[in-house]
Every structure is written in C-alpha cells, then in structure tokens.
XYZ file of C-alpha atoms in Angstrom:
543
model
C -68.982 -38.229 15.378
C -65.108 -37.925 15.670
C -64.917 -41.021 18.503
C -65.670 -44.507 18.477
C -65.703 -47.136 21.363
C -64.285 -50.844 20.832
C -65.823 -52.641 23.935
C -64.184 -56.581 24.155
C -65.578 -59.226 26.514
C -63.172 -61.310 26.475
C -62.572 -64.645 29.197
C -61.407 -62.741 31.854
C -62.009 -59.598 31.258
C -63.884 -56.536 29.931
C -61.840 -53.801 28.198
C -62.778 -50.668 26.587
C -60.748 -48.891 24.244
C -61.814 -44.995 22.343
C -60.516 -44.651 18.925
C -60.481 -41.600 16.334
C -61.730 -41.423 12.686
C -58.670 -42.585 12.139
C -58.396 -45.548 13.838
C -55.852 -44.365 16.772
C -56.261 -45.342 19.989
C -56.687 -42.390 22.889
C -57.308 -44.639 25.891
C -58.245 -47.656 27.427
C -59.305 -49.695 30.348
C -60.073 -52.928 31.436
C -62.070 -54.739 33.968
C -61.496 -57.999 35.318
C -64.460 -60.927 35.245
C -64.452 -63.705 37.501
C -64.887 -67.792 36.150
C -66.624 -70.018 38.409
C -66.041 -73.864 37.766
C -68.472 -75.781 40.373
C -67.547 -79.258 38.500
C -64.544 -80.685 35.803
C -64.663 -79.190 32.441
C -67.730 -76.307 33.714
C -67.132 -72.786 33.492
C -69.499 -70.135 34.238
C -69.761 -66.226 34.694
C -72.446 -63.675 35.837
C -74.036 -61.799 33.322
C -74.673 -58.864 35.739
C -70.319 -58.348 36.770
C -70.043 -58.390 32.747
C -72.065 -55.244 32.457
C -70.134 -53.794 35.442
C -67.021 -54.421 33.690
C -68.558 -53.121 30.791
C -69.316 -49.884 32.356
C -65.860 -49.527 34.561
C -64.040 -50.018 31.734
C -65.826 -47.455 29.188
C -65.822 -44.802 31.918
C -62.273 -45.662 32.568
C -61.382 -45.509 28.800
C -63.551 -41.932 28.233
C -61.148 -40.210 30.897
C -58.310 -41.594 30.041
C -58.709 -40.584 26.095
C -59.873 -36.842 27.447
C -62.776 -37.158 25.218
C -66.129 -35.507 26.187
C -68.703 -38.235 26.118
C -70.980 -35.793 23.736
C -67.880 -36.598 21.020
C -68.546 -39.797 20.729
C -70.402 -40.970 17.876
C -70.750 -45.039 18.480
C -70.477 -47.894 20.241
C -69.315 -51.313 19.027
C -69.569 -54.754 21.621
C -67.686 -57.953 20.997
C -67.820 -60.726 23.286
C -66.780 -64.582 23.811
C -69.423 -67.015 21.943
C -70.771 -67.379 25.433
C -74.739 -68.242 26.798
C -76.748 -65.936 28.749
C -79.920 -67.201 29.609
C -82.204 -64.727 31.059
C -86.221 -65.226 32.428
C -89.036 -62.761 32.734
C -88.107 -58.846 32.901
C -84.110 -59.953 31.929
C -83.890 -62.039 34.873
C -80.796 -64.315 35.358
C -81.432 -67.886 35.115
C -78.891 -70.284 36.598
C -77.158 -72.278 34.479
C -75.230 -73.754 37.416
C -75.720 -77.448 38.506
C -75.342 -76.456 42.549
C -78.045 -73.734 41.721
C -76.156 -70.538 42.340
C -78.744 -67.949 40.744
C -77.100 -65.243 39.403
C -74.632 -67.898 37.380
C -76.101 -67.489 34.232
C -73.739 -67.877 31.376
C -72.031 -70.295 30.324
C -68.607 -69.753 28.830
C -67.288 -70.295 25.664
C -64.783 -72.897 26.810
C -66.843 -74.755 28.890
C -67.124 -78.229 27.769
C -69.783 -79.848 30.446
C -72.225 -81.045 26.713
C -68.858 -83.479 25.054
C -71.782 -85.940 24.970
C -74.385 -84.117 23.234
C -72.200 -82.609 20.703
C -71.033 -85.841 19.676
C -74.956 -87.170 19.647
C -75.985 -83.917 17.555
C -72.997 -84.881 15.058
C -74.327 -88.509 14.981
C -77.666 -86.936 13.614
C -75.852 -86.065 10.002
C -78.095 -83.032 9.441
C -77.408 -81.018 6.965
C -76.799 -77.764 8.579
C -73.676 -79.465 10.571
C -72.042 -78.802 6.804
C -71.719 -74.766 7.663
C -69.550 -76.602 10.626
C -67.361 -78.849 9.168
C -69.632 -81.881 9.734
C -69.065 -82.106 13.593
C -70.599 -79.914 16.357
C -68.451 -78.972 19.058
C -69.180 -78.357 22.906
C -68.064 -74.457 22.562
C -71.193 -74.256 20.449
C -74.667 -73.381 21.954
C -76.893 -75.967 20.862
C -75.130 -78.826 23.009
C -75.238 -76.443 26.429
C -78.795 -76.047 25.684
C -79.264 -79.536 25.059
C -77.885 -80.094 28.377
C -78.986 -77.427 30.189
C -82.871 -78.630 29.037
C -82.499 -82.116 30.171
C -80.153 -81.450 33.402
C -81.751 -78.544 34.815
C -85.908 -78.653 33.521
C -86.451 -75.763 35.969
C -83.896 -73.643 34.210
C -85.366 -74.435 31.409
C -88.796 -73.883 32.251
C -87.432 -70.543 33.590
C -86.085 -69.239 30.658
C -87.667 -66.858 28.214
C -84.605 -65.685 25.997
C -81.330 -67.403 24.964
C -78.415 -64.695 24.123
C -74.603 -65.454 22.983
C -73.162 -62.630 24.833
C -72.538 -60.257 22.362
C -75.961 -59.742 21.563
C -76.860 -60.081 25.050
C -74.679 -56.929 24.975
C -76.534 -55.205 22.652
C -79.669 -55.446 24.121
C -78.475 -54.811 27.270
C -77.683 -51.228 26.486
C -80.677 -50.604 23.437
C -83.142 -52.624 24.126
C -83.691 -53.755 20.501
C -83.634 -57.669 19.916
C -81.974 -56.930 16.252
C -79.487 -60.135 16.857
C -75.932 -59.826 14.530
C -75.259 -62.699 11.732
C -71.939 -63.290 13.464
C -73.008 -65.219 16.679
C -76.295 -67.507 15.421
C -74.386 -68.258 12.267
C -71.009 -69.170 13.474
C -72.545 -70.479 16.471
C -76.278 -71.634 16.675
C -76.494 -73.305 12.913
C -78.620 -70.473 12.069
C -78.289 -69.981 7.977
C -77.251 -66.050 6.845
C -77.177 -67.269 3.478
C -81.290 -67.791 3.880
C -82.285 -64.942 4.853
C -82.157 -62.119 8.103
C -86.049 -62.531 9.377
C -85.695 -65.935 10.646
C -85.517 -67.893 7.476
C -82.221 -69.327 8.601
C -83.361 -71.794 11.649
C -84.362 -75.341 10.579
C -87.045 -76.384 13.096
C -87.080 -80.007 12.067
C -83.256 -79.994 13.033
C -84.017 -78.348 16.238
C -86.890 -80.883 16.626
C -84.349 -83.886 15.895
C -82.257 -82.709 19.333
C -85.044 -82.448 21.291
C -84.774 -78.399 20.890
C -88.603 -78.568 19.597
C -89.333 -75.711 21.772
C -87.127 -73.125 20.597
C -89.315 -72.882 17.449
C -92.682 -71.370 19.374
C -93.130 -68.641 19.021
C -91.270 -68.215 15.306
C -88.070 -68.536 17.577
C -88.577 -65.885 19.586
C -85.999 -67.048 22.516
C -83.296 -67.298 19.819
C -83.937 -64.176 17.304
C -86.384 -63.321 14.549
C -84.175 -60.394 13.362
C -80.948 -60.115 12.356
C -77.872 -57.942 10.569
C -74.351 -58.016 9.823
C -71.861 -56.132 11.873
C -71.835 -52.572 11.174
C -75.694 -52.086 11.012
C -77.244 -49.599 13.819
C -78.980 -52.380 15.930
C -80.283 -49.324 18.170
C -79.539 -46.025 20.141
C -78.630 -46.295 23.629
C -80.972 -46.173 26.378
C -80.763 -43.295 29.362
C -80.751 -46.033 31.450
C -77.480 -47.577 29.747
C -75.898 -44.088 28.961
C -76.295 -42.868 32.888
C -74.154 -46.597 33.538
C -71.539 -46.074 30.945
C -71.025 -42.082 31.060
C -72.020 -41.549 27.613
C -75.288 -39.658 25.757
C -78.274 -41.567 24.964
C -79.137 -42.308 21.242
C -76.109 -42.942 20.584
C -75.766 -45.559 17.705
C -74.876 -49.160 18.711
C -73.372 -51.252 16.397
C -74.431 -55.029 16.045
C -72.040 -56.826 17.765
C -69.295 -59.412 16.971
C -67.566 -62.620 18.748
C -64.089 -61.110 19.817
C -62.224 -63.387 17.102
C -64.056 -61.996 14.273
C -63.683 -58.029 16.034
C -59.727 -59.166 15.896
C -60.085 -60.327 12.270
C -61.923 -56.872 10.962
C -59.494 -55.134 13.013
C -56.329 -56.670 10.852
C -57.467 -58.462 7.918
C -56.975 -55.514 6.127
C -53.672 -53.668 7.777
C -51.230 -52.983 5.213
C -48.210 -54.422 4.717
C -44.915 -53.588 4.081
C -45.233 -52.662 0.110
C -48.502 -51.088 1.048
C -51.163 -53.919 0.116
C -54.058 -53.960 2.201
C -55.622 -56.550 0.032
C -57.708 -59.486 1.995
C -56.894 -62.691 -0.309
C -54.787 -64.780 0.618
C -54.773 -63.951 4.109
C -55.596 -66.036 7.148
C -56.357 -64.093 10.514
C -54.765 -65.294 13.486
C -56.537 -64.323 16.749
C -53.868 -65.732 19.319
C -54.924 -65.132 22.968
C -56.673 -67.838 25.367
C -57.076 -69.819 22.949
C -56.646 -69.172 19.104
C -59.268 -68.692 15.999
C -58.133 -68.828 12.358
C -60.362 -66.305 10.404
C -60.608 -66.679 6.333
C -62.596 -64.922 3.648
C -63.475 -65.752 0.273
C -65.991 -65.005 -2.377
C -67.561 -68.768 -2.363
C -67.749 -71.033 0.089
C -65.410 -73.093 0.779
C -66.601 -76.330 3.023
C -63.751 -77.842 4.568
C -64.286 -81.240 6.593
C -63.226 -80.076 10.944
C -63.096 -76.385 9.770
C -66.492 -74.224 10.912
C -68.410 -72.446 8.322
C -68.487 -71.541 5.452
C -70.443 -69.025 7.319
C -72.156 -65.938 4.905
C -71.735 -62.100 5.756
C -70.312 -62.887 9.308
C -67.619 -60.561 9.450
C -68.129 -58.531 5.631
C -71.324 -58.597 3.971
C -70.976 -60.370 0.985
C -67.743 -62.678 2.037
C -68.438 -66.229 3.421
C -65.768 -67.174 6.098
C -64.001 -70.214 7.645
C -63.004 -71.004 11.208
C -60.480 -72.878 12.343
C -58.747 -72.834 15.930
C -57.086 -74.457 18.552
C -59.194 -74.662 21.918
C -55.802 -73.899 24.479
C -52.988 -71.538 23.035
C -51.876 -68.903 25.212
C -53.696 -71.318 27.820
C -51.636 -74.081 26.675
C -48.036 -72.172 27.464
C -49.019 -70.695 30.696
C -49.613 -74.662 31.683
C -46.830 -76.445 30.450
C -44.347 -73.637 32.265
C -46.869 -73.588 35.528
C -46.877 -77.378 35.630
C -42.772 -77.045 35.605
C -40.511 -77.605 38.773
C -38.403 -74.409 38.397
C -41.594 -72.662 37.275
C -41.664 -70.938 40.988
C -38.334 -69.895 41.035
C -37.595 -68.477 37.874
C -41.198 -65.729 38.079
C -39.481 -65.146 41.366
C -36.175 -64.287 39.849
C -38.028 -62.376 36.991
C -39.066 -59.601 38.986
C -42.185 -59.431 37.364
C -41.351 -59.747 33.916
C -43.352 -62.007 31.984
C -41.830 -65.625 32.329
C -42.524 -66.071 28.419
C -39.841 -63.085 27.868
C -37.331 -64.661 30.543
C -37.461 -67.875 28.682
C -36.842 -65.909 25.150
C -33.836 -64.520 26.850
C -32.495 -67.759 28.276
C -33.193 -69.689 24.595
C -31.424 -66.834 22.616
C -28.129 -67.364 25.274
C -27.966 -70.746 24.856
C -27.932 -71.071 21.413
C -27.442 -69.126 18.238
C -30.526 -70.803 16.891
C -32.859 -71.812 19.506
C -34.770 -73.489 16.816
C -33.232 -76.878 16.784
C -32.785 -77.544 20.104
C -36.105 -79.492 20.166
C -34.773 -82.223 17.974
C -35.955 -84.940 20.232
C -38.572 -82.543 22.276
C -42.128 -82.705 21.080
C -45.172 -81.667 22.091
C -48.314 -82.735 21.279
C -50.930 -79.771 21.909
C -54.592 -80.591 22.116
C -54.645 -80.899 26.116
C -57.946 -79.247 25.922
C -59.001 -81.071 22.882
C -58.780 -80.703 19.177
C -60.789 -77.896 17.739
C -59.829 -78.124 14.176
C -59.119 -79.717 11.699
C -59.577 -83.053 13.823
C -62.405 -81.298 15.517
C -62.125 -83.865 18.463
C -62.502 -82.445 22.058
C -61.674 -85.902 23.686
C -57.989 -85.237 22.886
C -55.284 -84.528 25.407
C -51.959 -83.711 25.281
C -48.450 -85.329 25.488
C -44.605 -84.355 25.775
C -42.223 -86.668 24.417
C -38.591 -86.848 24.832
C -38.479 -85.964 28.765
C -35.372 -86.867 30.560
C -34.285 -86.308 34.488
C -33.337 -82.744 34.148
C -36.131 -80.346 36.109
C -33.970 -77.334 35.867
C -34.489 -73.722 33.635
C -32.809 -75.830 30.590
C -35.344 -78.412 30.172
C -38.093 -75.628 31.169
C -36.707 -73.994 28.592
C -37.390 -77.041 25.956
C -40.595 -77.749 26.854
C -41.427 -74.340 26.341
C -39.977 -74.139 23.206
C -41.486 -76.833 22.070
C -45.526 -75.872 22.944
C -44.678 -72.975 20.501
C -43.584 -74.793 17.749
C -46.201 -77.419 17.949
C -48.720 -74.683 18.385
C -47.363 -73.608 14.842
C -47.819 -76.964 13.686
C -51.400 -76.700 14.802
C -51.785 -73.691 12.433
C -50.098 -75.774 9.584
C -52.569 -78.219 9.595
C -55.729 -76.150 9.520
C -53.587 -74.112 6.598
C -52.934 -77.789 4.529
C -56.808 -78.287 5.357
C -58.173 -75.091 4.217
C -55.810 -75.342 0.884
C -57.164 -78.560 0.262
C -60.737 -77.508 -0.063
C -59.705 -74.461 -2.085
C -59.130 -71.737 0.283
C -55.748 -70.036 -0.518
C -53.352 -68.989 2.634
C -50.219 -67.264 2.014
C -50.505 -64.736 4.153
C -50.949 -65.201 8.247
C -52.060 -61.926 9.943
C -51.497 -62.327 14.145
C -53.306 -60.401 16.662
C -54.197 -60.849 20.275
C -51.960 -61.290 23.265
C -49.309 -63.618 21.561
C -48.653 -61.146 18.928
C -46.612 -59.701 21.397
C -44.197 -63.104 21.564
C -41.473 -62.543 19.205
C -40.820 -66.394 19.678
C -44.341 -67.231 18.220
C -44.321 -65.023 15.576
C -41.012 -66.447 14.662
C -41.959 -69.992 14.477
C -45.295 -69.943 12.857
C -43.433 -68.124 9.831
C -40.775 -70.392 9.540
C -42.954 -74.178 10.211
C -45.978 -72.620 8.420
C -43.756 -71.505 5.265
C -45.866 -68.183 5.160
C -45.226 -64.402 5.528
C -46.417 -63.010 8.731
C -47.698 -59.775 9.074
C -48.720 -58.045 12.954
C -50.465 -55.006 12.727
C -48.548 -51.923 14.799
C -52.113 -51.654 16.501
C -51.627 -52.073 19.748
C -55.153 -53.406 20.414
C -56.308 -54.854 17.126
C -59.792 -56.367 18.648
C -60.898 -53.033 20.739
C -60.416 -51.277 16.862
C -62.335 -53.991 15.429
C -65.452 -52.867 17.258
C -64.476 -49.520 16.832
C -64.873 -50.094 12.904
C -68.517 -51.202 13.562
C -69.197 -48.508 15.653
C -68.020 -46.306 13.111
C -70.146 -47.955 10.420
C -73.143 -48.003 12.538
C -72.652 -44.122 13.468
C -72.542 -43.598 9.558
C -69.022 -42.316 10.092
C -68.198 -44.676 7.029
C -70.806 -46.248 4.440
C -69.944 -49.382 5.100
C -67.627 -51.650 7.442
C -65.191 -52.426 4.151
C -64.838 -48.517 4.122
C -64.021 -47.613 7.881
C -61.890 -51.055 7.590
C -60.076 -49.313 4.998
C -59.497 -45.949 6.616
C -58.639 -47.366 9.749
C -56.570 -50.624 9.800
C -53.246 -48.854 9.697
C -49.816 -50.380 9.055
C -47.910 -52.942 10.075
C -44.703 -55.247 10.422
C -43.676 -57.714 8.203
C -41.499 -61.410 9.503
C -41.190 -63.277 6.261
C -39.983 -67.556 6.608
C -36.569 -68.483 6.583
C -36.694 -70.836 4.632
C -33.704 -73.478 3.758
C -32.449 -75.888 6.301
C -35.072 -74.480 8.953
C -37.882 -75.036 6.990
C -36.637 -78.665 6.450
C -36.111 -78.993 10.116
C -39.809 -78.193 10.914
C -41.095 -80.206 8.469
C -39.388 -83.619 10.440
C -40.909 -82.008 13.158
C -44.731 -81.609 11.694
C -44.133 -85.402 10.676
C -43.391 -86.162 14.756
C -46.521 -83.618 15.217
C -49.166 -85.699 12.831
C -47.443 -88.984 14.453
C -48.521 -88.117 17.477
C -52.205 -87.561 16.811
C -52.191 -90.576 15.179
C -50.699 -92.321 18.204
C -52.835 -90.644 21.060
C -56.091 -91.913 18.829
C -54.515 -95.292 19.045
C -54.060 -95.137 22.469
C -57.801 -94.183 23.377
C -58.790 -97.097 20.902
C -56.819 -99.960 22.829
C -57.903 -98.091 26.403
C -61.898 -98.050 25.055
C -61.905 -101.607 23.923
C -63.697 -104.196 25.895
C -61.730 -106.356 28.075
C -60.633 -109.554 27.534
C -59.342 -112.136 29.403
C-alpha cells in the first residue's frame, strides 16, 4: 500500500492524480467532459463519458507516475454535487427536456429549478436550518422537484438518484454505502441523526411533493452511509479491467471536489510550522468558489450552508459559503471585452489573466488603486452566499469610452477585487454567528493568480496561506484513499502526514486596507441597489 489515487470530477473535466505515503504527487492526467445546455440556465452531462474520463485519466496517471498498478493500495473519487439518475440494471435516464437519453445528470451549476428552490424555502421546514434557511437550485431536491413534475416518464423511469460522487463509488464497487458529504451538504439528509437512514425527514419530503422517495425506507436516495475515509468497497474486475488497476482494491467513500480541496489544505503548514485547523477558512477557487469551515459546534449562520456534521472530519461540523461564478466570472468580463481578441492573439498562448498582471504591474507601482471609480458588482450568476439569492446579476460601474487594453485592464482588476469582497462578506457573516476566520487557505485553479491571492489578503484583512501542492484536490482524495486502504487510522492522521508545506502572503495593511474598505462600502451599495432595481422593475404597473 505505498500509492494512492486522487480521482476529481470536476465541470469539465476528469483528472487523476497518484500520490505516495507521503503525499507527493508522481503523475497525473486529465480527461475532458463535455456540457450540453439544450435551454437558458440548463446544463447537463453523460454519466457514461464521466466514467471514460475516469478511466483515461487513471490509466494515464498510472504510466505517467511509473507505478505498477499491484502498488497501489486505494482509490479515492470526488466529484461536482451533480445528479445522476439511473433506471433498471444502471440504466441512464434522461434528464433532458428534448429527450436526449443518455443525458442523465444534471450539473451542479445548472439552475433550470430557481422556482422550486424558492417554493421549498417558502415551506420554513426545519431542516432548511443545516442550509442557512434558503435552498438553492445547485441543490438536488429542487432538480428533482422539477425533474418529477416536468418529465413524469423520467420519473417513472427512475429507480436510483446518485450525486455523482457516490454514483462514482458504486460505479466501480458496487456497494450502495453512500458518503455523509453529498446527502448532508446537499440532499437535507441529517449526519448528526444517525448513518442508517435516520437522517431523511419523510414528512419534509412529503411537503415538496417528494412523497415517493420515502418507499422503500429511501432506497433511491441511500439507507447507508459513512464519512470520507471509510472503505465503502473493493473494486470490481469489471471496474479494475476499465481503470488498469487490481480488483479488491479499497475504495474510499467519496467527497464533493470542494470538500477533497479543503482536506487536501486545511491542514498544510504554514510558515512557523502550524498545521493547526482553527481559525482557518478553506478557499476552493476554480469555476466557481466554496468557502470550507470547521468547528467543534455548530455554528448556524443565516445564507451560509450547514452546519453540516462529520462531512469532511468525523467529529467537526462545517459551514459553506461560496460564490456561484469566480474563475467563471473573470474569463467573462475579459471575453465580453473589445480588445479581448487581440490581446490572446498577441499573448502567444499565455494565459490572458498573466498578460493583464503584466500590463497592471507596468502601469502603475500599485495597481491597487487604480479602480477608484471602477466597480464591479459580481453575482452575474447569482448570489450563493451570504445573500443566498440566485436571481442576482451583475453590474460594472464607472465605464467610460475607452475599449482599449487600459480599460480591459480595469475591469479586470476590478472582478478580482470585488471577488475578494465577496469573500469578506461571507467572513463578516460567519464571524457574526461565532465562527472565527483569521486564516484563508486558497486552492484550486486561482491559487495560481498572484493578483487574487494578493487582493483577498489585503480587502479581507487576513493572512493567506497556498499550499506548495500543486494539486491540492487530487491529494484530498488521495488522503481518503489512504484512510480507506488503512494506510493511516484515520483521515485526521493521513491529513497530517500528508498536507505538506506551504507559502505564506500576509495583508498590507495601512492606507491599502483603508482603500478597500471604501471599496467594500461601493461593493454592499451595490447589492443594495441591484435589489432595488428588481423591486421597482417587479412592481405592478401603473398608469
């Protein structure tokens, strides 16, 4: 048992990634994964090009480490909170409204049930208080509310109801052993009640018109459940001939890809050497960005998900927040620019983010304060937290004639900060319901942008740590391989052995600091006006 296997689903892709005891990386692959959108705000993927992903990329990842398959001890999925719905013998059941049949997830980000969230809020139960009081479209509940009353043949169809990570786990074991991480963060299923079904409350399902889902003492939706490190099962010849490994093989329970990046650098060390978890707030910045907390108690906080028990470490309860567009949300405001065109064409390839870095740090000293009258409001894919509104859209203020690399440059400039504003005001929210953030750790593709880093430790007043891990999330699922292989006792123990070091970008405090905190103001302002606006635009007419 001297290798472990991270495997991430993530949006639009599948990546594989073999780690030592340690918690090195050897090799890695990924697979591309193709989004279908037959309507406005609908995304969908194919359960079946997942697994081939899946199995590309581990294959991929095994040669390129030079491991022999036999070495490898365990295998650890996360995924996207995505729906699978499969029908007799695994079956895919289409979840698309122009019936294509092998369409049968539903993505994470796929906001077709705005309507039905909002009506399942309106219902007050009590287990929307493990969600901050509001249920949002990226959930499952509101896609199966739709997908029951919008397509009754689908529904009719369908004998099991998966988020993809678990679908994952099954897929290559067999074993229906479901993890805490997806039902609890994302189905309203209660940990803290219990892992044999205890946790679903029928008369809530019953209140949605999700009656159903209780026959069978939920057997569509899972009757078992563990937290992430437990063996959910060995895998099958069938799954071992696909992926080029041995059969039997432990397989970890799985995680949603956030919470993989959050065990993969909540506990990194930092500079002094403290690998301590208090205090800190994991930052999962990629498509779109999660904000991972721990503490002992729970801690509800009003537009924040959870508190949500053994999730990510048995024991802990954890808090969500997010914003639904980050990484997203800069690749459209430069793509939606004039000179956009012209300057990846003068890049040569380089990533437009790092031409833009360049051009900021040549025209000024301090790039910082050239946004004085450039703001951004961010929530063009709605408001995940702590508004938890997914009507909202998104605004730039201050525009002027200029369409050239300059004002590119602004606007640019200004998605970052405000998307460090975001984080500032699920921080102020999680402090005011007693979680304490000092501390923000920053994984995922935007870890890489020295410009983000930057300006979430100076607006946000915190100490920013990034892990020297290259791939933070594929290690994450490594550590629950490694649990579940019995490599390490526990996930808190192979967390410990393998998180590693990392860097340290402390605020600057001073007149920077003051100069985000005029901007935050303009930030907060701008919610507030954008709700106004919907309010005078939704009133009734008058003469």
């Amino acid at each position: 048992m001297d290798y472990f296997i991270g495997i991430d689903v993530g949006t639009g892709s599948a990546r594989a990634g073999v780690f030592n005891r340690q918690g090195e990386l050897l090799g890695s692959s990924a697979c591309a994964i193709e989004t279908f959108r037959p309507a406005p705000d609908f995304a969908q993927q194919r359960s079946a090009e997942i697994w081939g992903a899946v199995t590309r990329s581990v294959r991929e990842a095994i040669a390129a480490a030079g491991v022999p398959p036999e070495a490898v001890g365990g295998i650890g999925f996360d995924a996207t909170c995505s729906l699978v719905v499969a029908g007799e013998n695994d079956q895919p059941v289409s979840v698309s409204p122009d019936g294509a049949a092998d369409q049968d997830v539903i993505l994470w980000m796929d906001h077709r049930a705005i309507a039905d969230a909002e009506a399942i809020t309106a219902t007050g139960a009590g287990v929307l208080d493990h969600i901050g009081g509001v249920m949002s479209p990226e959930m499952e509940l509101p896609k199966l509310v739709w997908l029951k009353r919008e397509l009754p043949e689908s529904w009719t169809k369908a004998t099991k109801l998966w988020d993809l990570p678990d679908w994952l786990v099954y897929r290559s074991t067999g074993a229906t052993l479901r993890s805490l991480c997806s039902p609890v963060c994302k189905w309203t299923y209660l940990g803290h009640r219990g892992l044999h079904g205890e946790g679903w409350d029928a008369e809530f399902l019953a209140s949605i018109g999700l009656e159903d889902l209780a026959d069978d003492g939920f057997d569509a939706i899972g009757t078992a459940f563990g937290a992430a490190g437990v063996r959910a099962g060995g895998l099958t010849a069938e799954a071992a001939a696909e992926l080029g490994l041995v059969p039997g093989i432990a397989v970890s329970t799985g995680l949603i890809d956030a919470y993989s990046g959050a065990l993969g650098t909540l506990g990194v060390a930092d500079s002094d050497g403290n690998g301590a978890i208090e205090g800190r707030l994991a930052v999962i910045a990629g498509t779109s960005t999660c904000h991972i907390s721990l503490t002992r108690e729970p801690k509800f906080v009003p537009g924040v998900w959870g508190p949500y028990y053994s999730v990510l470490l048995d024991g802990y309860w954890a808090n969500e927040g997010g914003q639904s567009a980050a990484g997203a949300l800069l690749d459209a405001v430069i793509a939606r620019h004039a000179v956009a065109a012209k300057l990846a064409e003068k890049a040569g390839g380089k990533r437009l983010a790092e031409a833009l870095d360049t051009h900021l740090e040549a025209v000024a000293e301090e790039s910082a304060f050239l946004t004085r009258h450039r703001h951004v409001q961010p929530d063009f894919h709605g408001n995940r937290s702590p508004l938890a509104e997914p009507w909202r859209k998104g605004a730039i203020s201050g525009l002027t004639l200029d369409s050239g690399i300059d004002d590119l440059a602004l606007d640019y400039l200004a998605t970052q900060q405000a998307l460090a504003y975001g984080t500032r005001h699920i921080i102020e929210a999680l402090r005011a319901n007693g979680v304490v953030v000092d501390t923000l750790v920053v994984s995922g593709g935007l870890a890489r942008n020295r410009l983000y880093l930057r300006e979430h430790a100076d607006a946000t007043g915190c100490t920013v740590i990034v892990p020297d891990q290259s791939e933070p999330v594929l290690l994450g699922s490594a550590m629950i391989a490694a649990a579940a292989a019995g490599a390490y006792p526990d996930v808190s123990a192979a967390m410990a052995a393998m998180s590693g070091s990392a860097t340290t970008i402390a605020p600057r405090g001073g007149e920077i600091a003051a100069y985000h905190d005029a901007k935050y103001k303009v930030f907060r302002r701008m919610q507030d006006d954008h709700a106004a606006y919907r309010d005078i635009m939704n009133a009734p007419e008058t003469e």
